[in-house]
């Protein structure tokens, strides 16, 4: 019989392979040429994602922990470091699309070599707490990049007049309708917020602390395409009174009149499966914070704070339209949609919790240094893995970001 340590090391090894395999499954329908293109600074080429997540294991797990490990290629350290200044210099983010070399085949070889070394490490030290912690962080990091890989290739393909599909065999979305928008009373008073200590979390979810919630109501579902179409048809994009000042400037400067990927007639949208008809009762996505905020104002409501959101989501099963559902797009739902479909903009600035301490060393650059000028989003999306979300999970984007699956839930002051 295996000892408990050996058994858990084996489980970690299997989980490692499963996450790495999932990443490769996402590129099964892509050609090598597709994996090189970068359409804007926020978008990284597929090939870069594949290499960067591999570099993360090499730099932060193998180098410190696997004896006699030597780097696959010294130059990769410069090319595939994303933003860890304390780990060394790096290639400029907006120029990632210039890297026609190393070729995709070289990057896949890099992945295989690092996989083999990780298995060697886990076989020898898979019971070491620090190795377990770093490997688990690396896997959650790779899951974040799986989502980015898909949203980035979606942007790349949306810029191609051929409008190709990145995923060829998506599940057929469920049919149905949703009830009119309604609210439920949220909890008020002092509520415990942040990671509970059960299972993995990022440092930005800690420490668990008290948050004061005022009386409020929170929406029972996400805002739909049909509701957002009414907002557009009401002329909302030309009513300054609905918009934050920064939002009004952005929509005018950039000529925004509708969500990213919608056609001018408001009938079709670009998806990971190509151009499709907009489903009225499915959640709206690819809207900025400014559009979410303006929609809420138009609807006589507001966006929830991240603490209101977390308090409500903590009562929900962690289930929904996630990557594992196979739709890769928000769908008409019968549940509260707290998890999956689209990340939900909150009205909370992405800021440190009271007593927050970033991880030690270079990994302290993972989250903490981005706590300025961005908004917290919650709940994951249709391209987030089911074993990668939890009520305390916080992601964050600049308020003008639209290329992620970003959607809207409403809230209101007072209780009914
Ligand atoms: Fe990363």
PDB file of C-alpha atoms and ligand atoms in Angstrom, residues 48 52 56 82-84 141 145, ligand 1:
ATOM      1  CA  UNK A  48       3.873  32.885 -25.971  1.00  0.00           C
ATOM      2  CA  UNK A  52       5.409  31.424 -20.517  1.00  0.00           C
ATOM      3  CA  UNK A  56       6.963  29.684 -14.701  1.00  0.00           C
ATOM      4  CA  UNK A  82       6.158  38.249 -18.229  1.00  0.00           C
ATOM      5  CA  UNK A  83       6.541  40.910 -15.557  1.00  0.00           C
ATOM      6  CA  UNK A  84       8.796  39.583 -12.777  1.00  0.00           C
ATOM      7  CA  UNK A 141      -1.254  30.150 -13.033  1.00  0.00           C
ATOM      8  CA  UNK A 145      -3.418  31.481 -18.931  1.00  0.00           C
TER       9      UNK A 145
HETATM   10 FE1  LIG B   1       1.590  34.659 -16.193  1.00  0.00          FE
END
